[in-house]
XYZ file of C-alpha atoms in Angstrom:
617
model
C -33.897 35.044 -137.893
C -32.172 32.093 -136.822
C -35.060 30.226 -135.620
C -37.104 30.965 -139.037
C -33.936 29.494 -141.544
C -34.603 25.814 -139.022
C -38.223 26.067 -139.150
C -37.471 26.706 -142.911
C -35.052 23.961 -143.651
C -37.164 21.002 -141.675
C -39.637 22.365 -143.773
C -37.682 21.340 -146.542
C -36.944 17.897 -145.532
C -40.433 16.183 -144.075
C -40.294 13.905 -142.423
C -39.811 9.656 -143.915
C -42.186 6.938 -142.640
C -40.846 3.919 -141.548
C -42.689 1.904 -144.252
C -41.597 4.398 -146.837
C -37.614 3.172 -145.600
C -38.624 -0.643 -146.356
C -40.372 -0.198 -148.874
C -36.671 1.640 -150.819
C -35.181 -1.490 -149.107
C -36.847 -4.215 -150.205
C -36.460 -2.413 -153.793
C -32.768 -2.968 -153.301
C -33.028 -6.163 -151.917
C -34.311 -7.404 -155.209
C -36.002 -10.410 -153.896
C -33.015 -11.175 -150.969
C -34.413 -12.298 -147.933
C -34.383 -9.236 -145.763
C -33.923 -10.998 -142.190
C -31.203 -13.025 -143.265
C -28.883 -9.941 -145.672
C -29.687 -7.510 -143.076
C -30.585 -8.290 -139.583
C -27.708 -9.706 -137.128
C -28.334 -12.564 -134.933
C -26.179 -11.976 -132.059
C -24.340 -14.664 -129.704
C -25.939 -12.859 -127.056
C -29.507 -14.059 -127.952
C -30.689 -10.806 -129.813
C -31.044 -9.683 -132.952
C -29.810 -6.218 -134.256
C -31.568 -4.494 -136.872
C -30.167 -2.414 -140.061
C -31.137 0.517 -138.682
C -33.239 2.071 -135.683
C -35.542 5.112 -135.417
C -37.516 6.997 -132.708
C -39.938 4.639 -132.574
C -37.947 1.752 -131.206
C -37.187 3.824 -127.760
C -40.799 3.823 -126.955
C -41.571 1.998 -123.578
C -37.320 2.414 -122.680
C -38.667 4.156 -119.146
C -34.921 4.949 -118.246
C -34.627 7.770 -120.835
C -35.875 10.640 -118.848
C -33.386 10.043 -116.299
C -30.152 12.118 -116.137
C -26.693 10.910 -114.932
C -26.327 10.790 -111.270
C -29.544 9.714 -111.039
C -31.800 6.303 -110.487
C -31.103 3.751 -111.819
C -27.774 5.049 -113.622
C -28.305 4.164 -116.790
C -26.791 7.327 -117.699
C -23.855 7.056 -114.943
C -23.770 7.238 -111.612
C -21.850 10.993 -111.616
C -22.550 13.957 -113.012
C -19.431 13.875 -115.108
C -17.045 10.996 -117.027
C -13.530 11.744 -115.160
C -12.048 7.862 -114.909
C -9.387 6.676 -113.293
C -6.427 5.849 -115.337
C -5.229 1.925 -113.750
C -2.364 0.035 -114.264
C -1.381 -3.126 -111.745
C 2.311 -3.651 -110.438
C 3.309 -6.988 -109.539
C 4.912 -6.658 -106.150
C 8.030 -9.041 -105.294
C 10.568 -6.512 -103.594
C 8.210 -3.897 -102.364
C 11.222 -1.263 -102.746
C 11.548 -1.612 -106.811
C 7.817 -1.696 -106.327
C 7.865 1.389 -105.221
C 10.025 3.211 -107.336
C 8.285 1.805 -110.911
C 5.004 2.846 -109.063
C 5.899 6.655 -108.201
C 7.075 6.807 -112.241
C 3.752 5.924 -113.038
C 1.828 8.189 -110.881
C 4.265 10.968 -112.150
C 3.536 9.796 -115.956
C -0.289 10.184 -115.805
C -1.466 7.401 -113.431
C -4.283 7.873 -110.894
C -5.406 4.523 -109.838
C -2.679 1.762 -109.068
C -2.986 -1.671 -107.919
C -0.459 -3.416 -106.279
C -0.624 -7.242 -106.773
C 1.203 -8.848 -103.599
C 2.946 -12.101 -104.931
C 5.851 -12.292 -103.089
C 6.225 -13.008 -99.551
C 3.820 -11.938 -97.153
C 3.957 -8.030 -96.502
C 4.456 -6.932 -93.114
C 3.900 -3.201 -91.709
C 7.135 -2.153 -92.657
C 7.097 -3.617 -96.412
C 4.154 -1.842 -96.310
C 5.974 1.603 -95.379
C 8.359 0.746 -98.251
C 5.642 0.442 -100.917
C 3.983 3.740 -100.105
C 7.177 5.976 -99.681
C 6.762 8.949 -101.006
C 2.723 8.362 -102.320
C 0.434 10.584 -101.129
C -2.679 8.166 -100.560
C -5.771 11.086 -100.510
C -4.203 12.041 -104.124
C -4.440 8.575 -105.834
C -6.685 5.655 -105.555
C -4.873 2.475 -104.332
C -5.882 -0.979 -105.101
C -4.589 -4.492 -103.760
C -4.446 -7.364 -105.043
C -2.920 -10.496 -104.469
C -2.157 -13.742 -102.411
C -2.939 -11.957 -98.785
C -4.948 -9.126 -100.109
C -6.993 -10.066 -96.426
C -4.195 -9.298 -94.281
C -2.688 -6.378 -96.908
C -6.020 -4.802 -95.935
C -5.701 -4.896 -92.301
C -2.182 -3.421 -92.412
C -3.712 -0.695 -94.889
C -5.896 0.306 -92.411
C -3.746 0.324 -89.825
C -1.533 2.659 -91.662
C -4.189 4.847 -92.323
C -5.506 5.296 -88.642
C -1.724 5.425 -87.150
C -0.753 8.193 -89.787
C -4.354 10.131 -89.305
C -5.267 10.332 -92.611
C -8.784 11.727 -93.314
C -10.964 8.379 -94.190
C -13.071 10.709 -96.284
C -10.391 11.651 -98.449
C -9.300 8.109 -99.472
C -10.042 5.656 -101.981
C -9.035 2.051 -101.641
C -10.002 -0.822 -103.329
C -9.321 -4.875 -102.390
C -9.810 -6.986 -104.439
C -11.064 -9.911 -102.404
C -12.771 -12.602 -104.628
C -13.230 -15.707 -103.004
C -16.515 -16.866 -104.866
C -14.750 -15.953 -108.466
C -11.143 -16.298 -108.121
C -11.225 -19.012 -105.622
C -14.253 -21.293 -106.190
C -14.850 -20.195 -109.885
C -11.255 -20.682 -111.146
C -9.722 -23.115 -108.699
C -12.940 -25.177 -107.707
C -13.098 -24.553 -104.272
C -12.787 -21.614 -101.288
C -9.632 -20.523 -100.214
C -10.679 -21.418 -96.704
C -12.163 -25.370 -95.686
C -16.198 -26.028 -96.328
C -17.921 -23.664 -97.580
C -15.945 -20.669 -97.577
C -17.988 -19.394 -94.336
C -14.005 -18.437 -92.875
C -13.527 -16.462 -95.914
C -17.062 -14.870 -95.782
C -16.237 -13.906 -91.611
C -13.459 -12.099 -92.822
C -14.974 -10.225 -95.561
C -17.734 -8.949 -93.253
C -15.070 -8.135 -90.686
C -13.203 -5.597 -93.126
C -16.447 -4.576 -94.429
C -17.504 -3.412 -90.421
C -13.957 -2.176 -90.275
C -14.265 0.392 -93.383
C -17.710 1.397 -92.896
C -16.377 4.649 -92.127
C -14.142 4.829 -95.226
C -16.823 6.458 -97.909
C -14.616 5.262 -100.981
C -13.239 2.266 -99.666
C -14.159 -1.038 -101.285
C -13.831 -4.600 -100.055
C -15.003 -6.566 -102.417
C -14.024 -6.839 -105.875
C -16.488 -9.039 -107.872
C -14.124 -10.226 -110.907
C -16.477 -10.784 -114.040
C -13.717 -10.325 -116.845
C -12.799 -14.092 -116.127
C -16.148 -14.876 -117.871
C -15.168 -12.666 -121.020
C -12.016 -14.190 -120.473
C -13.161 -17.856 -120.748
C -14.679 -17.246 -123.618
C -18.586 -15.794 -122.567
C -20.930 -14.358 -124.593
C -21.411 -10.324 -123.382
C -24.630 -11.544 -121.785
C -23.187 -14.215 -120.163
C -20.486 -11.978 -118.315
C -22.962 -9.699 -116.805
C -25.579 -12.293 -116.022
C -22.953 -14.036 -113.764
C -21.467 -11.088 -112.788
C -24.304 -9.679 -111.200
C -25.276 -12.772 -109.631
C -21.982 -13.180 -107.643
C -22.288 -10.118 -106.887
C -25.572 -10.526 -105.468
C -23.955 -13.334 -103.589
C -22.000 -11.418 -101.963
C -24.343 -8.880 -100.758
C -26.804 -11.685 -99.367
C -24.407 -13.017 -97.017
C -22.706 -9.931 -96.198
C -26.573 -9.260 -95.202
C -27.151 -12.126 -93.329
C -23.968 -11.427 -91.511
C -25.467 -8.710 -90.118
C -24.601 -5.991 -92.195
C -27.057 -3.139 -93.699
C -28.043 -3.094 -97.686
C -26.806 0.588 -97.624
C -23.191 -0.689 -95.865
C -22.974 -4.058 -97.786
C -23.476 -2.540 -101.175
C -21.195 0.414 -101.082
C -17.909 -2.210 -100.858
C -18.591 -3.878 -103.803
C -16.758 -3.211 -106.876
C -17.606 -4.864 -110.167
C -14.534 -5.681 -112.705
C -15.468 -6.414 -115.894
C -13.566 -7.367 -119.353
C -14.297 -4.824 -122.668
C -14.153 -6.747 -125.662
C -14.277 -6.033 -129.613
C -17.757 -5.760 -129.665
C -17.874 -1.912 -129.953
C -21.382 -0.735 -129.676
C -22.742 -3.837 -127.108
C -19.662 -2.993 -124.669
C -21.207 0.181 -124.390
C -24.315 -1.116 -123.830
C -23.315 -3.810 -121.414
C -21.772 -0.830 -119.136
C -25.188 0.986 -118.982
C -27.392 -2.152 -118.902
C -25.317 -3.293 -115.741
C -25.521 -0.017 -113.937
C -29.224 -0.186 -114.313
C -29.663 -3.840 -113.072
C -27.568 -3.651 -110.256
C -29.749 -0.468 -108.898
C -32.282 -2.778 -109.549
C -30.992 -5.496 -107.271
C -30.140 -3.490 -104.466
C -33.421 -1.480 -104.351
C -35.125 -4.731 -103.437
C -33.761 -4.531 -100.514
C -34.975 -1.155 -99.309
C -31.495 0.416 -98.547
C -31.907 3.766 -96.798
C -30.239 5.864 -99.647
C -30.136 5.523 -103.368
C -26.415 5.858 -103.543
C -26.156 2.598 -101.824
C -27.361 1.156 -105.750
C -24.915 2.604 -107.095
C -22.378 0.059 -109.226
C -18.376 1.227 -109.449
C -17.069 -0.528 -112.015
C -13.653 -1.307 -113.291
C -12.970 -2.343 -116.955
C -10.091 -3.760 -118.102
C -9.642 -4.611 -121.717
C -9.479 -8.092 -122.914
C -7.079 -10.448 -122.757
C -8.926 -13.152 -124.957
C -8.507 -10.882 -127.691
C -4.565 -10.470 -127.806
C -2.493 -12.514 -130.143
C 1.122 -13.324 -129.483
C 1.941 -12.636 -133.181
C 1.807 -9.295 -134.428
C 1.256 -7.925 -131.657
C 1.442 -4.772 -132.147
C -2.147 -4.739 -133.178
C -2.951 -4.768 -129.554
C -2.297 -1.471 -129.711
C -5.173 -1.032 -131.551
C -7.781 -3.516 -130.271
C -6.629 -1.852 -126.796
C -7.922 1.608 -128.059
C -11.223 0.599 -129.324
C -11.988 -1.505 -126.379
C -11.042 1.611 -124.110
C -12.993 4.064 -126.276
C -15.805 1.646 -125.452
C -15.548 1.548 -121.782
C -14.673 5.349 -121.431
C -17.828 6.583 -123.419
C -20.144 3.713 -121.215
C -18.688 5.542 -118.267
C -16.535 3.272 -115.849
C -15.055 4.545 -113.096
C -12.242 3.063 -113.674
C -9.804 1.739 -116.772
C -6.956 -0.867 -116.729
C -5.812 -0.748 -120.656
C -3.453 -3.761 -120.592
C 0.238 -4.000 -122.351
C 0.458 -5.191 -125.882
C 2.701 -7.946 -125.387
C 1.404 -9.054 -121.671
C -0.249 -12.718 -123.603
C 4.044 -13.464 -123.796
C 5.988 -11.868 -121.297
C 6.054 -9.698 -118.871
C 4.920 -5.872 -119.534
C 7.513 -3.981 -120.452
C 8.489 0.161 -119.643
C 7.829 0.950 -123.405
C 4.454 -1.219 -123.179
C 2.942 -0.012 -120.128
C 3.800 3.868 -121.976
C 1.806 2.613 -124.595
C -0.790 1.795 -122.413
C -1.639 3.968 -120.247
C -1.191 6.599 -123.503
C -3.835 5.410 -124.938
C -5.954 6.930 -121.840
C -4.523 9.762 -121.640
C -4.789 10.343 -125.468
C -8.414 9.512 -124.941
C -8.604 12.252 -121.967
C -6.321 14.919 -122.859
C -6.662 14.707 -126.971
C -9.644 13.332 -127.794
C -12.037 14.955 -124.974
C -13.580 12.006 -123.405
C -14.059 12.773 -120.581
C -15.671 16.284 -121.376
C -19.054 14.524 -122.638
C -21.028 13.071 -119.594
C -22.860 9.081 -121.627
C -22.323 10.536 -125.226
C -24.117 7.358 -126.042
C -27.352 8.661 -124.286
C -30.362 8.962 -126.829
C -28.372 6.975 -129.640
C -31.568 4.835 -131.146
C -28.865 2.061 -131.395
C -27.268 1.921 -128.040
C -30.474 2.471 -126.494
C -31.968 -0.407 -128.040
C -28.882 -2.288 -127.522
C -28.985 -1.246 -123.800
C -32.641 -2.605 -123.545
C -32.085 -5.677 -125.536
C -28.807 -6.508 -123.233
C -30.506 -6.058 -120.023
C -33.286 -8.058 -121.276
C -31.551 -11.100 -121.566
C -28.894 -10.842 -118.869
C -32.074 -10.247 -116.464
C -33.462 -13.807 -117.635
C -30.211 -15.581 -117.167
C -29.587 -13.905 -113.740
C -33.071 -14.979 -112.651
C -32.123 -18.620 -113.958
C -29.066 -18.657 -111.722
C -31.350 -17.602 -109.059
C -33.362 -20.233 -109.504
C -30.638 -23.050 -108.667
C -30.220 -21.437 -105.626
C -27.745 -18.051 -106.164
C -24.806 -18.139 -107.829
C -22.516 -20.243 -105.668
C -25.151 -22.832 -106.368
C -25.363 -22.951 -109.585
C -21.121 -22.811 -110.429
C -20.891 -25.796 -108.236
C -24.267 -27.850 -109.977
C -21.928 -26.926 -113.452
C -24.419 -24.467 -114.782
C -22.247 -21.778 -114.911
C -19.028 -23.433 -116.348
C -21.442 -25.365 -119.095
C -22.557 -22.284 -120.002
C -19.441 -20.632 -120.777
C -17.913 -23.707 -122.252
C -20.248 -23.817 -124.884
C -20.125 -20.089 -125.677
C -16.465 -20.764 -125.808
C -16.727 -23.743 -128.166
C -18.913 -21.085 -130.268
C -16.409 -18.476 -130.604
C -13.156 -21.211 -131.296
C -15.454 -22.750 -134.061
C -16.148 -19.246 -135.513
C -12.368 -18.388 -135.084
C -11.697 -21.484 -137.129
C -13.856 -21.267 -140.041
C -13.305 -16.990 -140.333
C -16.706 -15.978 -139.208
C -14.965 -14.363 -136.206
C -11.399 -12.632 -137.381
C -8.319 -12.265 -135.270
C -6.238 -10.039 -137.288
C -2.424 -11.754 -137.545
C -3.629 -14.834 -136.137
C -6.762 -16.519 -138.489
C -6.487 -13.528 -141.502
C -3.955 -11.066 -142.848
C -0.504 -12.795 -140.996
C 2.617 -10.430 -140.978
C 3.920 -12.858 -144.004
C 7.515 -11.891 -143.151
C 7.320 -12.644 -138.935
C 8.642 -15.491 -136.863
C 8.331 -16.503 -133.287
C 10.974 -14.332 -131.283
C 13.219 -16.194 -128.836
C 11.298 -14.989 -126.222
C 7.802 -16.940 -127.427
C 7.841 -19.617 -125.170
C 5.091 -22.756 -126.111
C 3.614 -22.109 -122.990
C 2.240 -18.836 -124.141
C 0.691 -20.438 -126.796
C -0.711 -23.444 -125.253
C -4.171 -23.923 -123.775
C -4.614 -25.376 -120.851
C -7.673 -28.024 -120.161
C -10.007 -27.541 -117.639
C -9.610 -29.721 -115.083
C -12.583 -30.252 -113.171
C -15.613 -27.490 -112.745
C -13.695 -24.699 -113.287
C -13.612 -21.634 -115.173
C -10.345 -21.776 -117.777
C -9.294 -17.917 -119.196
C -7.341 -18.587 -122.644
C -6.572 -16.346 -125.428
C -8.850 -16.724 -128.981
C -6.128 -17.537 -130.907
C -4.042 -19.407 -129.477
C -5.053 -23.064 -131.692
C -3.446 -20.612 -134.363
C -0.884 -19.519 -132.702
C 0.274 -22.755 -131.076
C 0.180 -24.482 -134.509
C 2.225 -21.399 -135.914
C 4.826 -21.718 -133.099
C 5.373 -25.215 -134.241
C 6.104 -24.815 -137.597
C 8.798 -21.809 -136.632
C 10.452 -24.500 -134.285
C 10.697 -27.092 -136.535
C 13.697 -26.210 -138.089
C 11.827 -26.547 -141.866
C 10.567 -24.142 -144.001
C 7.657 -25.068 -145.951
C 6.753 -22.738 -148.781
C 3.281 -22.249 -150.664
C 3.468 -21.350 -154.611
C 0.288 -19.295 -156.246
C 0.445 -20.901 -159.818
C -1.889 -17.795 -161.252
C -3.434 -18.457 -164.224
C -6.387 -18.504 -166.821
C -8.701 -15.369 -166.130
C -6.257 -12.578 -164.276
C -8.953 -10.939 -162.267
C -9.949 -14.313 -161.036
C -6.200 -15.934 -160.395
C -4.781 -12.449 -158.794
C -8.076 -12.551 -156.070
C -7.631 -16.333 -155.200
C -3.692 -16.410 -155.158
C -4.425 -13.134 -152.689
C -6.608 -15.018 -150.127
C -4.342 -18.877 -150.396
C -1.545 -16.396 -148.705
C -3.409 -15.350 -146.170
C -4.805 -19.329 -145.896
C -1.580 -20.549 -145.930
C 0.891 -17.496 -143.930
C -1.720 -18.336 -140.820
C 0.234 -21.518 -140.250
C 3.511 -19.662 -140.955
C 4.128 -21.471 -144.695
C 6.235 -19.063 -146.752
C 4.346 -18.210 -149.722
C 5.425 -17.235 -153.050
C 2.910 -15.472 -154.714
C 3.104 -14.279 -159.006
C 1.649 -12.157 -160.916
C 0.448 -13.975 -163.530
C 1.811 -17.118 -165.551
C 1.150 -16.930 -169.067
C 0.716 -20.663 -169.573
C 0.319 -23.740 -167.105
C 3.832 -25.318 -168.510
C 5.505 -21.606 -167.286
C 3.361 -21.865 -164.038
C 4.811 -25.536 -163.316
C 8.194 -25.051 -163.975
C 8.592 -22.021 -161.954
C 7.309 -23.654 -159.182
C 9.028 -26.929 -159.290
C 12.197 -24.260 -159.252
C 11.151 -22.952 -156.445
C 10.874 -26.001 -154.429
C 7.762 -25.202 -153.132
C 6.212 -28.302 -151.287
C 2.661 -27.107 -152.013
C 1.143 -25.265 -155.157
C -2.229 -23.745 -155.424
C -3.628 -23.440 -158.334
C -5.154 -20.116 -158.482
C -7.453 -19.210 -161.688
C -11.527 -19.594 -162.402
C -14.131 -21.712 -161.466
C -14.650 -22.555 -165.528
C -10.527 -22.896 -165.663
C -9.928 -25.362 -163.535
C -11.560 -28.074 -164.672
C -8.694 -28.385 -167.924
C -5.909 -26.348 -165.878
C -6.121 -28.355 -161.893
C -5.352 -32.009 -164.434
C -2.930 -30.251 -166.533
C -0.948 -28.949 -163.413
C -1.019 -32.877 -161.414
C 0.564 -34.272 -164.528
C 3.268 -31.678 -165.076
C 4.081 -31.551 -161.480
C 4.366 -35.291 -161.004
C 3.523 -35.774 -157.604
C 6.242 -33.838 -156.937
C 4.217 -31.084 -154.401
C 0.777 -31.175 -153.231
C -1.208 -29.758 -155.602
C -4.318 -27.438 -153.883
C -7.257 -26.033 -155.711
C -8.138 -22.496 -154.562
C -11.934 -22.210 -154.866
C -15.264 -24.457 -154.905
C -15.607 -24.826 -158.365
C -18.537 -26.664 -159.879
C -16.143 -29.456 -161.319
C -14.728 -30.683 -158.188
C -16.554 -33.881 -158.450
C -15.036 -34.799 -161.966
C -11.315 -33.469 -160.509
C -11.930 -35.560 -157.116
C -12.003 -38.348 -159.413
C -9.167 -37.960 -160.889
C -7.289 -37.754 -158.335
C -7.246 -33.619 -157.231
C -8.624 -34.016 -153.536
C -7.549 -30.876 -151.864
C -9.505 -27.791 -152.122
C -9.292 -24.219 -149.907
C -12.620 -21.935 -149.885
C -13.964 -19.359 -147.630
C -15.907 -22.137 -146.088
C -12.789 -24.115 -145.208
C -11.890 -25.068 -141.497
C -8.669 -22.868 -141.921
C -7.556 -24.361 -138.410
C -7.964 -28.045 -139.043
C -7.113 -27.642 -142.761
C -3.796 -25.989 -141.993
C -2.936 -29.044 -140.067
C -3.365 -31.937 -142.596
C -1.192 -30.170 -144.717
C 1.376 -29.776 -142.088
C 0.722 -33.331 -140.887
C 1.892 -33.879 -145.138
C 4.837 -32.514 -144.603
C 6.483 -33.800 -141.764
C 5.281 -30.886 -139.470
């Protein structure tokens, strides 16, 4: 019975062409040009479509697979359990200790510990781990002497008789990403051939540790600097390939090399194309490593970490981190990473909190225990959009990893400039788009908290962006040209006010006077905004009683060209008078005088600071 009502109801609803969907389109389009209302040109090199249909998966050859199996599109386990990460900075290795056993007893089952105090010995060591049963939790290190960390590790591990099987340890030793890429040069004299020797050693030395990792290949610093999505796997995968070449011609097997690698990588905003970039990398890297012939396909496996972005936090309001945190983990959690590092609202200013790292690590265990996450093994599996997404992305990170091949591997082409050129411009990309509002950073470029000011604890060097010096790879934070401008203004000891002189046609005054706030709040100018003024003479004198060193004139493009005069004359010079809009008459009020304009095609950034250069500021 059941099966006759479906057969009945598809019956019902044949099925729509393709050109039958365009065709109601273009109807609605009304003449629009379709590619440029409704397809997306990504930064990534791609475009995205309105919509996607059976059709477009034809050719994807990776759809039959399952999860678990080549090339792990789908995941590399038959299940989405993830670890839930958070990193503890370790300076006395006793408080250490005791703020790392409260977070394995409040939901934590990966921790790192980042080593930047003194050196540890085997008894600092002992103190760390007190009371932490190693087979239950997976440990990673981090750090200064993350090298010698691991030898002690080990050491511990063989004098205690723990089963090797059981464990799962992590290193993250880096030298091609956090040493050459971000401090332009090994840690170790030449050409980091010392540091290279000593990866290989600890790579011989846990060959018989199934889960234990050496090498920690640390792409979020791409994402970080300001890379496109494509960009951070592209170079990703090619240090990562890096490694596995020399670790080869060390001496070491595919099968061994590849299992020690771990791949870190940033989630961004970007919903749908973090997603994809999880899958697309799990499906190169197989790729990679099956060159080589390993013995086993599990050796082409990828483990990856994500942690969310730190480009994307803002210092002000930052609660919304909160949020931006979420949607970045619901990305990586659904993609299927191994692991998840969701990181403290207000870590872009000072040091994580109790309360923030709660929040935190929450928000993964909301995701696990709540929501059901990690019930659903790649719920994103099929989707016409994140499969075509998925292609797209691989597509084009496979054509710049072949590029960086090219020039000779990865360490070759950072240190010809290829790779930090790259990013750079990416970079320059995004802080344009950030400028102008293409690209919104909520509380930073659009919708300030109107009523906020920098806490004593905002330093300026939170805010400030530090210059590459050299060929190296700089991380920074979106919005900090925002934020550093913002900072200034609450130090200054003034406070400059905006008045919304609405008038003419409501509708038209009450939308414009709306977006000058937000204009005007981004640079932290108090504004004053009114309902409606009856009359330009009412408008004028209410704001030269409010003192207000800037009015914008708010009302329509066919008012201003009798109000914007009528309001310079009354006010006298007295403020700066601003025009909100582009209105068709700005060439007969330029000449007389009315200069300053704000649009949605304003430089918000730059504009911001000429009128805070006006005042003093």
């Amino acid at each position: 019975m059941a099966t006759t009502n479906r057969e009945k109801l598809f019956t019902e609803f044949p099925p729509v062409e393709t050109a039958q969907w365009e065709e109601v389109i273009t109807a609605d389009l009304k003449g629009a040009d379709y590619e440029r209302k409704l397809v997306w040109r990504t930064p990534e090199g791609f475009s995205v479509r309105p919509y996607y249909r059976a059709e477009n998966l034809e050719g994807i050859q990776h759809l039959e697979t399952e999860a678990g199996q080549f090339p792990y599109v789908r995941g590399t386990r038959t299940h989405n359990r993830w670890g839930v990460h958070q990193t503890l900075k370790v300076e006395c290795p006793a408080k250490a200790n005791a703020e790392a056993l409260k977070m394995l007893n409040a939901g934590v089952d990966s921790l790192e510990f980042c080593v930047c105090g003194e050196e540890l010995t085997a008894e600092a060591l002992d103190t760390l781990l007190a009371g932490i049963e190693m087979t239950a939790v997976q440990l990673t290190f981090s750090g200064s002497y993350v090298g010698k960390v691991a030898d002690l590790v080990f050491d511990k591990v063989e004098k205690a008789g723990l089963e090797k099987e059981a464990l799962h340890l992590n290193f993250v030793i880096d030298p091609i990403i956090k040493n050459l890429s971000l401090k332009g040069q090994f840690c170790c004299a030449g050409n980091g051939e010392e540091c290279f020797n000593k990866v290989a050693e600890l790579v011989n030395r846990a060959a018989e540790y199934k889960h234990a990792r050496i090498v920690t290949v640390s792409g979020e610093n791409f994402s970080n600097a300001g890379s496109t999505i494509v960009e951070e796997l592209a170079f990703t995968l090619a240090a990562g390939h890096d490694y596995l070449v020399r670790l080869m011609e060390k001496g070491l097997s595919v099968d061994l090399a590849a299992r020690k690698i771990r791949f870190s990588m940033g989630v961004t905003a970007n919903y749908f194309l973090e997603m994809a970039k999880f899958r697309a990398a799990r499906m190169l890297w197989a790729n990679i490593v099956k060159a080589y012939n390993p013995e086993k396909n599990c050796a082409c496996k990828m483990y990856t970490h994500a942690v969310t972005s730190s480009w994307n936090q803002t210092a002000y309001d930052p609660y919304v981190n909160m949020l931006r945190g979420t949607t970045e983990a619901m990305s990586a959690t659904i993609a299927g990473v191994n692991t998840l590092e969701v990181l403290p609202f207000n870590v872009a200013y000072e040091a994580p909190t109790e309360f923030s790292q709660r929040i935190a690590r929450n928000v993964e265990l909301l995701l696990k225990h709540e929501s059901h996450f990690d019930q659903v093994v790649d719920p994103a599996g099929g989707s016409y959009y994140i499969e075509t997404l998925t292609k797209s992305i691989a597509e084009e990170a496979w054509k710049l990893f072949l590029e960086v091949e090219e020039k000779g591997g990865y360490t070759a082409a950072f240190e010809a400039g290829f790779v930090v050129e790259k990013v750079k411009a990416s970079a320059a990309a995004k802080d344009k788009n950030i400028m102008m509002r293409r690209q919104i950073l909520l509380g930073a470029n659009q919708y300030p908290n109107f009523t906020e000011t920098a806490s004593k604890e905002l330093c300026a060097c939170a805010v400030e962006r530090k210059e590459a010096e050299g060929n190296v790879l700089v991380p920074y934070r979106g919005s900090m040209a925002f934020e550093q401008m913002r900072l200034g203004v609450d130090r200054s000891g003034k406070a400059p006010k905006a008045f919304m002189l609405t008038c003419g046609s409501l509708a038209m005054a009450r939308a414009r006077a709306q977006f000058s706030c937000n204009f005007f709040a981004c640079a932290g100018i108090k504004v004053q905004d009114n309902t409606f003024f009856k009359s330009v003479e009412e408008g004028v004198e209410a704001a030269l009683a409010s003192k207000a060193e800037i009015v914008v004139v708010c009302a329509s493009d066919d008012d201003y060209a009798t109000v914007a005069p009528k309001v310079k004359e009354l006010l006298g010079g007295k403020a700066i008078l601003v025009v909100a809009g582009a209105p068709a008459c700005t060439p007969e009020l330029e000449a007389q005088g009315i200069t300053n304009f704000i649009n949605v095609k304003s430089n918000v950034l730059e504009t911001l600071k000429f009128y805070l250069k006006e005042l003093g500021i």
